[in-house]
Coordinates of C-alpha atoms in Angstrom, one line a residue:
Chain A
M10 CA 71.6 92.4 89.0
S11 CA 67.9 92.4 91.3
A12 CA 65.8 94.9 89.1
V13 CA 62.9 95.5 92.4
A14 CA 61.0 98.3 92.8
G15 CA 61.5 99.9 95.9
A16 CA 64.5 97.1 97.0
N17 CA 64.1 98.5 100.6
P18 CA 62.0 96.5 102.3
R19 CA 61.8 98.9 105.6
N20 CA 60.3 101.9 103.2
F21 CA 57.5 100.5 100.7
E22 CA 57.1 104.1 99.4
L23 CA 56.1 104.4 96.4
L24 CA 58.9 106.7 94.0
P25 CA 57.5 109.5 92.2
K26 CA 56.4 109.0 88.4
G27 CA 59.1 110.1 85.8
D28 CA 59.7 112.2 82.9
A29 CA 59.5 109.2 80.6
N30 CA 56.7 107.6 78.5
G31 CA 54.9 108.5 81.9
G32 CA 56.6 105.5 83.9
E33 CA 57.9 104.5 87.5
L34 CA 61.1 105.2 88.5
L35 CA 63.1 102.4 88.7
E36 CA 65.7 101.7 91.7
I37 CA 68.6 99.1 91.3
S38 CA 70.6 97.7 93.1
M39 CA 73.2 96.6 91.3
G40 CA 76.1 94.6 93.2
P41 CA 77.8 93.7 95.7
H42 CA 78.3 90.5 93.0
H43 CA 78.3 92.2 89.6
P44 CA 81.5 92.0 87.6
S45 CA 81.7 95.5 86.2
T46 CA 81.7 96.6 89.6
H47 CA 85.5 95.4 90.8
G48 CA 84.4 93.3 93.9
V49 CA 82.1 93.0 96.3
F50 CA 81.1 96.7 95.2
R51 CA 77.5 97.8 95.1
M52 CA 75.1 100.9 94.0
D53 CA 71.7 101.6 94.3
V54 CA 70.6 103.7 91.3
V55 CA 67.3 104.6 90.1
L56 CA 66.4 105.0 86.9
D57 CA 64.4 106.7 84.4
G58 CA 64.1 104.9 81.0
E59 CA 66.9 104.2 81.3
K60 CA 68.4 107.5 82.8
V61 CA 70.5 107.9 86.1
V62 CA 68.2 109.8 87.9
K63 CA 70.1 109.1 91.5
L64 CA 73.0 106.6 92.7
K65 CA 73.9 105.7 95.9
P66 CA 77.0 104.5 96.2
V67 CA 77.0 101.4 99.0
F68 CA 81.0 100.1 100.5
G69 CA 81.7 97.9 102.8
Y70 CA 81.3 94.8 102.1
L71 CA 85.4 94.3 102.6
H72 CA 86.1 95.9 104.9
R73 CA 88.6 94.2 106.9
N74 CA 89.9 96.0 110.1
H75 CA 93.2 96.9 108.6
E76 CA 93.6 100.3 110.8
K77 CA 93.4 98.5 114.2
I78 CA 94.7 95.4 113.2
A79 CA 97.8 97.3 112.5
E80 CA 97.3 99.1 116.0
G81 CA 97.4 96.1 117.6
T82 CA 101.0 94.9 115.9
S83 CA 104.8 96.1 115.1
Y84 CA 105.4 98.1 112.6
L85 CA 107.2 95.5 111.0
A86 CA 104.5 92.9 111.4
S87 CA 101.9 96.0 109.7
M88 CA 103.7 96.4 106.5
P89 CA 102.4 92.5 104.6
Y90 CA 98.8 93.7 105.5
T91 CA 100.2 97.1 102.8
D92 CA 100.6 95.2 100.7
R93 CA 96.8 94.1 100.8
L94 CA 95.1 97.5 100.7
D95 CA 95.0 97.6 97.6
Y96 CA 96.5 94.2 96.0
F97 CA 97.5 95.5 92.7
C98 CA 100.0 97.7 93.6
S99 CA 101.8 96.6 96.1
M100 CA 105.0 98.1 95.9
T101 CA 103.5 101.6 96.3
N102 CA 101.7 101.2 99.2
N103 CA 104.9 99.6 101.1
W104 CA 106.9 102.7 99.8
A105 CA 103.7 105.1 101.7
Y106 CA 104.1 102.6 104.6
A107 CA 107.9 102.8 105.0
L108 CA 108.0 106.1 104.2
S109 CA 105.3 108.2 106.7
V110 CA 107.4 105.6 109.4
E111 CA 110.5 107.2 108.1
K112 CA 110.4 110.0 108.9
L113 CA 108.6 109.3 112.1
A114 CA 112.0 107.7 112.9
G115 CA 114.3 109.6 111.4
L116 CA 115.5 107.3 109.5
T117 CA 117.0 108.2 105.9
V118 CA 117.3 105.6 102.8
P119 CA 120.8 105.2 101.0
E120 CA 120.4 105.8 97.1
R121 CA 121.1 102.7 95.7
A122 CA 117.8 101.6 97.6
E123 CA 115.7 105.1 96.5
Y124 CA 116.4 103.6 92.7
I125 CA 115.0 100.5 93.6
R126 CA 112.1 101.5 95.3
V127 CA 111.5 104.0 92.0
I128 CA 112.1 100.7 89.1
M129 CA 109.3 99.8 91.5
A130 CA 106.6 102.0 91.4
E131 CA 107.3 102.9 88.4
L132 CA 106.9 99.0 87.3
T133 CA 103.4 99.3 89.8
R134 CA 101.8 101.7 87.7
V135 CA 102.2 100.4 84.4
L136 CA 101.2 97.2 85.2
N137 CA 97.7 99.4 87.3
H138 CA 97.7 101.5 84.4
I139 CA 97.4 98.7 82.7
C140 CA 95.1 96.7 83.5
L141 CA 92.8 99.3 84.4
I142 CA 93.2 100.1 80.6
G143 CA 92.1 95.8 79.7
F144 CA 89.4 96.2 82.2
F145 CA 87.9 99.4 80.8
V146 CA 88.0 98.4 77.7
Q147 CA 86.2 95.1 78.7
D148 CA 83.0 97.3 80.8
M149 CA 82.9 98.6 77.7
G150 CA 81.7 94.9 76.0
A151 CA 85.4 94.1 74.9
L152 CA 85.2 90.6 76.3
G153 CA 88.0 89.2 76.7
T154 CA 89.9 89.5 73.5
P155 CA 92.3 93.3 75.4
L156 CA 91.9 92.1 78.6
M157 CA 93.4 89.4 77.9
Y158 CA 96.3 91.3 76.1
A159 CA 96.3 93.3 79.0
F160 CA 97.8 90.5 81.5
R161 CA 99.8 89.3 79.4
E162 CA 101.4 92.1 80.1
R163 CA 101.0 92.5 83.6
E164 CA 102.3 88.8 84.0
R165 CA 105.7 89.8 82.9
I166 CA 105.9 92.5 85.4
L167 CA 104.9 89.9 87.9
D168 CA 107.5 87.5 86.6
L169 CA 110.4 90.5 87.4
F170 CA 108.5 91.3 91.0
E171 CA 109.0 87.2 91.6
E172 CA 112.3 86.7 90.6
L173 CA 113.2 89.0 93.7
T174 CA 111.0 89.2 96.2
G175 CA 109.0 85.6 96.1
A176 CA 105.8 86.8 95.5
R177 CA 104.2 87.9 92.9
M178 CA 101.4 90.5 94.0
M179 CA 101.2 90.4 97.9
C180 CA 105.7 91.0 97.8
N181 CA 106.4 92.7 100.9
Y182 CA 109.2 93.8 99.7
L183 CA 110.8 97.4 101.6
R184 CA 111.3 98.1 104.7
F185 CA 112.0 101.1 106.8
G186 CA 115.2 102.4 106.0
G187 CA 115.8 100.6 102.7
V188 CA 114.7 97.4 100.6
R189 CA 114.5 93.6 102.0
C190 CA 117.4 91.7 99.2
D191 CA 119.5 93.4 96.4
V192 CA 118.9 93.6 92.8
S193 CA 121.2 91.5 90.9
E194 CA 122.3 92.3 87.7
S195 CA 121.2 89.8 85.7
W196 CA 117.2 91.2 87.3
L197 CA 118.4 94.4 86.4
K198 CA 119.3 93.7 83.0
R199 CA 116.6 91.6 82.4
A200 CA 113.9 94.5 83.7
G201 CA 115.9 97.2 80.8
E202 CA 114.6 93.8 78.2
E203 CA 110.8 94.6 79.9
V204 CA 110.9 97.9 79.7
V205 CA 111.3 98.1 76.3
K206 CA 109.1 95.6 75.0
L207 CA 106.6 96.7 77.1
E208 CA 106.4 100.3 74.2
S209 CA 106.1 98.1 72.3
F210 CA 103.4 96.2 73.7
M211 CA 102.0 100.1 74.2
D212 CA 102.3 100.7 71.0
E213 CA 100.1 98.4 69.4
F214 CA 97.7 98.2 72.7
E215 CA 96.9 102.1 70.8
Q216 CA 96.1 100.8 67.8
L217 CA 93.9 98.3 69.1
V218 CA 92.0 100.4 71.4
A219 CA 92.5 103.8 71.0
Q220 CA 91.4 104.9 67.8
N221 CA 88.2 102.7 67.6
E222 CA 85.1 104.5 66.8
I223 CA 83.1 102.2 68.6
V224 CA 85.8 103.7 72.5
M225 CA 85.6 107.1 70.8
A226 CA 81.5 107.4 70.7
R227 CA 81.3 105.3 74.6
T228 CA 83.6 107.5 75.9
Q229 CA 83.4 111.2 74.5
G230 CA 81.5 113.7 77.0
I231 CA 80.7 111.0 78.9
G232 CA 81.0 111.0 82.9
V233 CA 82.9 114.9 83.0
L234 CA 84.4 115.7 86.0
P235 CA 84.1 119.2 85.9
R236 CA 87.7 120.6 87.4
E237 CA 86.2 123.1 90.3
L238 CA 84.1 120.1 91.7
A239 CA 87.3 117.9 91.5
I240 CA 88.9 120.4 93.4
N241 CA 86.6 120.6 96.0
A242 CA 86.5 117.2 97.1
S243 CA 89.9 116.4 96.7
I244 CA 90.5 113.3 94.3
T245 CA 93.3 113.5 93.1
G246 CA 95.6 111.2 90.4
P247 CA 94.6 110.1 87.2
M248 CA 91.6 111.5 88.1
L249 CA 92.5 115.0 88.8
R250 CA 94.8 116.0 86.2
A251 CA 92.0 114.6 83.5
S252 CA 89.8 117.9 84.6
G253 CA 93.4 119.7 83.9
V254 CA 94.5 119.7 87.2
N255 CA 98.5 120.6 87.2
Y256 CA 98.3 118.3 90.9
D257 CA 101.2 115.6 91.4
V258 CA 102.5 114.5 94.3
R259 CA 105.9 113.6 92.9
K260 CA 106.8 116.7 91.6
V261 CA 104.8 118.6 94.8
D262 CA 106.7 116.7 97.6
K263 CA 109.4 115.2 95.3
Y264 CA 109.4 112.7 98.1
G265 CA 112.6 109.9 97.1
I266 CA 114.2 110.7 94.5
Y267 CA 111.7 112.0 91.9
D268 CA 113.6 115.4 91.2
R269 CA 116.3 113.9 89.8
F270 CA 113.9 112.0 86.7
E271 CA 113.3 114.1 83.9
F272 CA 109.4 113.4 83.2
K273 CA 105.9 115.1 82.4
I274 CA 102.7 114.9 83.5
P275 CA 100.1 114.6 81.2
L276 CA 97.1 117.0 81.9
G277 CA 93.8 115.9 80.5
E278 CA 91.6 119.2 79.2
H279 CA 87.9 117.7 79.5
G280 CA 87.7 115.7 81.7
D281 CA 85.9 112.8 80.2
L282 CA 85.9 109.1 79.6
Y283 CA 88.9 109.6 77.6
D284 CA 90.9 112.2 79.5
R285 CA 90.9 109.8 81.6
Y286 CA 92.0 106.5 79.4
M287 CA 94.2 109.0 77.9
I288 CA 96.4 110.0 80.6
R289 CA 96.9 107.6 81.8
V290 CA 98.3 106.2 78.2
L291 CA 100.2 108.6 79.1
E292 CA 102.2 108.4 82.4
M293 CA 102.9 104.7 81.2
R294 CA 104.9 106.5 78.9
E295 CA 106.0 108.8 81.1
S296 CA 106.7 105.7 83.4
V297 CA 108.7 104.3 81.2
K298 CA 110.9 107.0 80.2
I299 CA 111.9 107.5 84.3
L300 CA 112.3 103.3 84.2
K301 CA 115.0 104.3 81.9
Q302 CA 116.3 106.3 83.3
A303 CA 116.4 104.8 87.0
L304 CA 117.9 101.6 84.8
R305 CA 120.5 103.2 83.3
D306 CA 121.6 105.8 86.7
I307 CA 121.7 103.1 89.3
P308 CA 124.1 102.9 91.4
D309 CA 126.1 100.4 93.4
G310 CA 125.9 101.4 97.0
P311 CA 124.4 99.7 100.6
I312 CA 120.6 98.8 100.3
M313 CA 119.6 99.5 104.1
D314 CA 120.2 102.3 106.7
S315 CA 122.8 101.4 108.7
K316 CA 120.6 102.7 111.7
A317 CA 117.2 100.5 110.5
K318 CA 116.4 98.2 113.0
L319 CA 114.7 95.1 112.1
R320 CA 113.9 93.4 115.8
G321 CA 112.1 95.5 117.8
F322 CA 112.2 98.4 116.7
R323 CA 110.3 101.8 118.4
P324 CA 110.0 104.2 117.8
K325 CA 110.1 107.4 119.6
P326 CA 106.5 109.7 120.5
G327 CA 105.5 111.9 117.5
E328 CA 103.5 111.9 114.9
A329 CA 104.0 111.7 110.7
Y330 CA 102.3 111.5 107.5
G331 CA 103.8 110.2 105.3
R332 CA 102.7 110.3 101.2
I333 CA 103.0 109.7 97.8
E334 CA 101.4 108.9 94.4
S335 CA 100.0 106.2 93.8
P336 CA 98.5 104.7 90.3
K337 CA 95.5 105.7 91.7
G338 CA 96.3 109.3 93.6
E339 CA 97.6 110.3 97.1
L340 CA 98.3 107.9 99.2
G341 CA 98.7 109.1 102.8
F342 CA 100.0 107.4 105.9
Y343 CA 99.5 108.9 109.5
L344 CA 101.3 107.5 111.7
I345 CA 101.1 108.4 115.4
S346 CA 104.1 107.3 117.8
D347 CA 103.5 106.8 121.9
G348 CA 107.2 105.5 122.1
S349 CA 106.0 101.7 122.4
P350 CA 106.4 98.6 119.6
N351 CA 103.1 100.0 118.1
P352 CA 101.2 102.5 117.1
Y353 CA 99.2 104.8 118.7
R354 CA 97.6 105.5 115.9
Y355 CA 97.4 104.1 112.6
R356 CA 95.6 105.8 109.7
V357 CA 95.1 105.2 105.6
R358 CA 94.9 107.6 103.7
P359 CA 93.2 105.9 100.4
P360 CA 93.6 107.5 97.2
S361 CA 90.7 105.5 95.7
F362 CA 87.7 105.5 98.2
I363 CA 87.8 109.1 98.4
N364 CA 88.1 109.3 94.6
L365 CA 84.6 106.9 94.6
T366 CA 82.8 110.4 96.4
I367 CA 82.1 111.8 93.2
L368 CA 80.5 109.1 91.8
E369 CA 76.9 110.1 91.7
D370 CA 77.5 113.4 90.4
M371 CA 79.5 112.5 87.0
C372 CA 76.8 109.4 86.6
L373 CA 73.9 111.6 87.1
G374 CA 71.7 111.8 83.3
Q375 CA 73.5 109.2 82.4
R376 CA 72.9 105.6 81.0
V377 CA 72.6 102.8 83.1
A378 CA 75.1 101.6 81.0
D379 CA 77.1 104.5 81.1
A380 CA 78.0 104.5 85.2
V381 CA 79.6 101.4 84.3
I382 CA 82.1 102.4 82.7
I383 CA 82.1 106.0 84.6
L384 CA 83.1 103.8 87.9
G385 CA 86.0 101.5 86.1
S386 CA 87.7 105.2 85.5
V387 CA 88.0 106.0 88.6
D388 CA 89.8 103.0 89.5
I389 CA 88.8 101.5 92.4
V390 CA 90.4 98.4 93.9
L391 CA 87.7 97.2 97.1
G392 CA 90.7 96.3 99.0
E393 CA 91.3 100.2 99.6
V394 CA 87.7 101.3 99.7
D395 CA 87.2 99.0 103.0
R396 CA 90.1 98.5 103.9
Chain B
M6 CA 87.1 106.3 57.2
L7 CA 84.0 104.5 59.2
G8 CA 85.2 101.4 60.4
E9 CA 89.2 101.9 60.0
A10 CA 90.4 101.3 63.5
I11 CA 87.9 98.8 64.0
I12 CA 89.9 97.0 60.8
K13 CA 93.5 97.5 62.5
G14 CA 92.5 96.1 65.8
M15 CA 91.3 93.2 64.2
A16 CA 94.5 93.0 61.6
V17 CA 96.6 93.4 65.5
T18 CA 94.1 90.6 66.9
A19 CA 95.0 88.4 63.8
K20 CA 98.7 89.0 64.2
N21 CA 98.7 87.6 67.7
F22 CA 96.1 84.8 66.6
F23 CA 98.7 83.3 63.4
G24 CA 101.4 84.3 65.5
S25 CA 101.0 82.1 68.2
Y26 CA 101.0 79.2 66.3
V27 CA 104.9 80.7 65.5
S28 CA 106.0 81.9 68.3
K29 CA 106.1 80.9 71.7
E30 CA 106.2 84.9 72.7
R31 CA 102.5 84.7 72.1
L32 CA 101.5 81.7 73.3
P33 CA 102.2 82.1 76.8
T34 CA 99.4 79.4 78.2
V35 CA 101.4 76.5 80.9
Q36 CA 99.2 72.7 81.0
Y37 CA 99.9 73.3 84.4
P38 CA 99.1 69.2 85.8
E39 CA 101.6 68.1 83.1
E40 CA 103.6 71.2 81.8
R41 CA 105.7 73.0 85.1
L42 CA 106.9 76.7 85.0
V43 CA 109.8 76.5 86.9
P44 CA 109.9 78.1 89.9
K45 CA 111.3 80.6 90.8
E46 CA 115.0 80.8 93.2
N47 CA 113.5 83.1 96.1
A48 CA 109.4 82.1 95.8
R49 CA 108.0 81.6 99.0
Q50 CA 104.9 79.6 100.3
F51 CA 105.2 78.4 103.6
P52 CA 107.6 78.4 106.5
F53 CA 109.3 75.5 107.6
L54 CA 112.4 74.7 110.2
V55 CA 115.5 73.5 109.8
Y56 CA 117.2 70.7 111.3
D57 CA 120.6 69.5 110.7
G58 CA 122.3 66.0 111.0
D59 CA 119.6 63.4 110.8
D60 CA 117.7 63.3 113.8
W61 CA 115.1 66.3 113.3
E62 CA 114.6 66.4 117.5
K63 CA 118.2 67.0 118.1
G64 CA 119.3 68.9 115.6
L65 CA 116.3 71.3 115.4
R66 CA 117.9 74.8 115.4
C67 CA 115.1 76.5 116.9
V68 CA 115.7 77.5 121.1
S69 CA 112.7 78.2 121.2
C70 CA 112.9 82.1 121.8
Q71 CA 109.4 83.3 119.8
I72 CA 110.2 86.1 118.8
C73 CA 108.5 84.9 115.2
E74 CA 105.6 84.1 117.0
K75 CA 105.3 87.9 118.1
E76 CA 106.4 89.5 115.3
C77 CA 104.2 87.2 112.9
P78 CA 101.1 88.9 111.8
P79 CA 98.1 87.5 111.7
K80 CA 99.7 85.4 114.8
C81 CA 99.2 81.9 113.0
I82 CA 102.8 81.0 115.2
Y83 CA 102.2 78.3 118.5
I84 CA 105.4 78.2 120.9
I85 CA 105.3 76.3 124.4
K86 CA 109.2 76.2 125.5
S87 CA 110.9 73.6 127.4
K88 CA 111.7 73.1 130.2
D89 CA 114.5 71.8 129.9
K90 CA 117.6 72.7 127.6
K91 CA 119.0 70.2 125.0
P92 CA 123.2 71.3 123.1
D93 CA 122.7 73.5 119.8
Y94 CA 125.1 73.0 116.8
K95 CA 127.5 75.3 118.9
G96 CA 127.1 72.5 121.8
Q97 CA 125.5 75.1 123.5
A98 CA 122.5 74.0 126.4
Q99 CA 119.6 76.0 124.7
F100 CA 116.0 75.4 125.4
Y101 CA 114.4 73.5 122.8
P102 CA 110.0 73.9 121.4
A103 CA 108.2 71.8 123.4
R104 CA 105.3 72.0 121.1
F105 CA 105.9 74.3 118.0
D106 CA 102.3 75.0 115.6
I107 CA 102.1 76.4 112.9
D108 CA 98.3 77.3 111.0
I109 CA 98.6 77.6 107.3
S110 CA 95.3 78.1 107.0
V111 CA 95.6 82.0 109.1
C112 CA 99.3 82.4 107.7
M113 CA 100.1 84.9 104.8
S114 CA 103.4 83.8 102.9
C115 CA 105.2 86.9 103.9
G116 CA 108.3 85.9 105.8
I117 CA 108.4 88.0 107.8
C118 CA 109.0 84.9 110.7
A119 CA 112.2 84.1 108.3
E120 CA 113.6 87.7 108.6
V121 CA 113.2 88.5 112.0
C122 CA 114.9 85.0 113.1
P123 CA 118.5 85.3 114.9
F124 CA 119.0 81.6 114.3
E125 CA 118.9 81.4 110.8
S126 CA 116.4 78.2 111.8
I127 CA 112.3 79.0 110.2
K128 CA 112.5 79.5 106.4
M129 CA 110.3 79.6 104.3
D130 CA 109.4 75.9 101.8
T131 CA 108.4 76.6 98.0
E132 CA 105.8 73.4 98.3
F133 CA 102.4 74.5 97.2
E134 CA 100.3 71.4 96.4
L135 CA 99.3 71.1 99.8
S136 CA 95.2 70.8 99.1
T137 CA 93.7 68.7 101.9
G138 CA 90.2 67.1 102.7
D139 CA 90.9 68.1 106.2
R140 CA 90.6 71.6 106.9
F141 CA 91.2 72.1 110.2
G142 CA 93.6 69.3 111.4
G143 CA 94.9 68.7 108.3
L144 CA 95.9 72.5 107.8
L145 CA 97.6 72.5 111.7
L146 CA 100.8 71.7 111.3
P147 CA 103.2 70.8 114.4
K148 CA 106.2 70.1 114.7
E149 CA 107.2 67.4 113.1
K150 CA 105.7 67.7 109.6
L151 CA 107.7 71.4 109.4
A152 CA 111.3 70.3 110.4
K153 CA 112.4 69.9 107.8
S154 CA 116.1 69.5 106.6
N155 CA 118.9 71.7 105.7
E156 CA 119.4 69.7 102.4
H157 CA 116.1 70.4 101.4
Y158 CA 116.5 74.4 102.0
R159 CA 119.7 74.4 100.0
K160 CA 117.9 72.6 97.4
V161 CA 115.1 74.9 97.1
H162 CA 116.9 77.9 97.9
P163 CA 121.0 77.9 97.3
T164 CA 122.0 81.6 97.0
D165 CA 119.7 81.8 100.7
A166 CA 121.4 78.7 102.4
A167 CA 124.6 79.3 101.5
A168 CA 125.0 82.9 103.1
S169 CA 123.7 81.1 106.3
D170 CA 125.2 78.9 106.7
A171 CA 127.9 80.9 106.3
V172 CA 126.9 82.6 108.9
L173 CA 126.5 79.6 110.8
A174 CA 130.3 78.5 110.1
A175 CA 131.4 81.9 111.7
E176 CA 129.3 81.3 114.5
I177 CA 131.4 77.4 115.4
A178 CA 134.1 79.3 114.9
K179 CA 133.5 82.2 117.1
A180 CA 132.0 80.3 119.4
E181 CA 135.2 76.9 119.0
A182 CA 137.7 80.7 118.9
K183 CA 136.3 81.3 122.7
A184 CA 136.7 77.5 123.6
K185 CA 140.1 77.2 122.8
A186 CA 141.2 80.8 124.8
A187 CA 138.7 80.1 127.7
A188 CA 141.4 76.2 128.1
E189 CA 143.9 78.6 127.2
A190 CA 143.2 80.7 129.8
K191 CA 142.8 78.0 131.9
V192 CA 145.7 76.4 131.3
K193 CA 147.5 79.3 131.8
A194 CA 146.0 80.0 134.9
D195 CA 146.4 77.0 136.0
A196 CA 150.0 77.5 135.4
E197 CA 150.0 80.6 137.0
K198 CA 148.5 78.6 140.0
K199 CA 151.1 75.4 140.8
P200 CA 154.3 77.7 141.0
A201 CA 152.7 79.3 143.8

């Protein structure tokens, strides 16, 4: 962190006097190389004493031209690039992209493949929330231990992914009209065992963190996101639900086969940091419920639509928007096809980018140390924000 | 009581700490160069070219159709098609790659090339210890370095290799049946010709 008053060299105006002890306001550039910013992200903060009076999020350091590259390659070749958007949740990114292409080309997905997709998406949700909670506690100063526990569990889920798809994080597993390879009986059995283990881990982790006095003091009543603002700023995902809005694309759209599973949508009441933390804990438990149902009910059958083509895939001209509930919020892909092998327009609606826009509103009047946890609770991945 | 949850949390930590001496479950670290995890069967790193038989130049399955070059997302494959033809595993005359380079510093290990290949000729390897001091030449692999035998493929991915062998065997059987039918037809045609 560099603490330079008036960090902008082109603007030599002295900052106005602050309220605290008659001192001056201080402009701090937090990031881009700062462990609490979860990647290359910069917050331009103006401080009055320790209070945040202005905050400007600056991003684009990890811009990789994803959308333009996708317009130049075939539909299939964009699939591995979507893994690298939100690199914690490659499976859900794949799903959102596959969903919009399936809409565009009019492909249907066989039953078994739908179940496999649900299993993968829910495992991804659990692993994303596990990581998020680990980082969140670390941002509050619990260095190491809880994060290592979280990563231990994450590694177990990643082992499952690696066994099936060949890669831990960049799975590249879903295909248009199905999935790439079938799951074996032994894999399903192992997944069932891991799911049971996840439950006991959640109990252990909750004992470690949830009732902790320091956690409660640091999170309750801090970084409140009012319900109206959350709706107006089109926030989605756990952030929105922590503010008490009942909106989950899994329930609203019922994409895939989500109407067959019994699960609840946890809702917050206050919209503060503690609610956002608890929403994620409860969502993990609901995900485990879905996983158990899906692993129990998965039928036999084909895993690919017979109409799906691997080589020479050209959907007819048209447009489609496919959206899913990714662990971070509503993830959508908008595609326009002109009948050629590559999309005419390719656009991603990234949840963490849009959730980041209200960072200033949540941070104003809070301490600078709280700004770090507020950013952590937004759950951003810079690969997705900058694309 | 104030601090109750902190004591509880410390108990969890202590359980994990002492538990790591007893249970293997709580000791997940592997001391890498000395100890190694068993690689997963589906693991994929970088592509290689499969050849049959002993001579890699003769047995290379690639017919230089350039589908992988087109589909490769980061465009790390570079192929020049040959002018002449050589017999493939079925004995059919086919083109072969005069040049086949993969820049593995660009490759993102997605496996799309292996998936789209219609000739079972490009597959994913599991070797990952490929670091080199020469960051340009050392990571640009020509076909001499990419060519690996079918036995190697059977060793790293037994299930997939069996499936691919079955596909090729079926192709050969089909080609043989076709050749046989053609030969029979020829004999028949000759037989019909003779009386006339």
